[in-house]
Amino acid sequence: DEIHERDRFADFMLAIL
């Protein structure tokens, strides 16, 4: 769902940091 996609995006940003 949309919420799941947002969670994944946050994880991706954290990985970059």
Tab-separated table of C-alpha atoms in Angstrom:
chain	number	residue	atom	x	y	z
A	1	ASP	CA	0.000	0.000	0.000
A	2	GLU	CA	1.047	3.634	-0.104
A	3	ILE	CA	2.042	3.552	3.558
A	4	HIS	CA	4.364	0.611	2.927
A	5	GLU	CA	6.015	2.437	0.053
A	6	ARG	CA	6.686	5.433	2.320
A	7	ASP	CA	8.250	3.193	4.972
A	8	ARG	CA	10.574	1.702	2.356
A	9	PHE	CA	11.554	5.196	1.177
A	10	ALA	CA	12.535	6.183	4.736
A	11	ASP	CA	14.676	3.047	5.042
A	12	PHE	CA	16.390	3.933	1.762
A	13	MET	CA	17.154	7.475	2.931
A	14	LEU	CA	18.578	6.122	6.185
A	15	ALA	CA	20.820	3.763	4.218
A	16	ILE	CA	22.217	6.718	2.243
A	17	LEU	CA	22.994	8.547	5.471
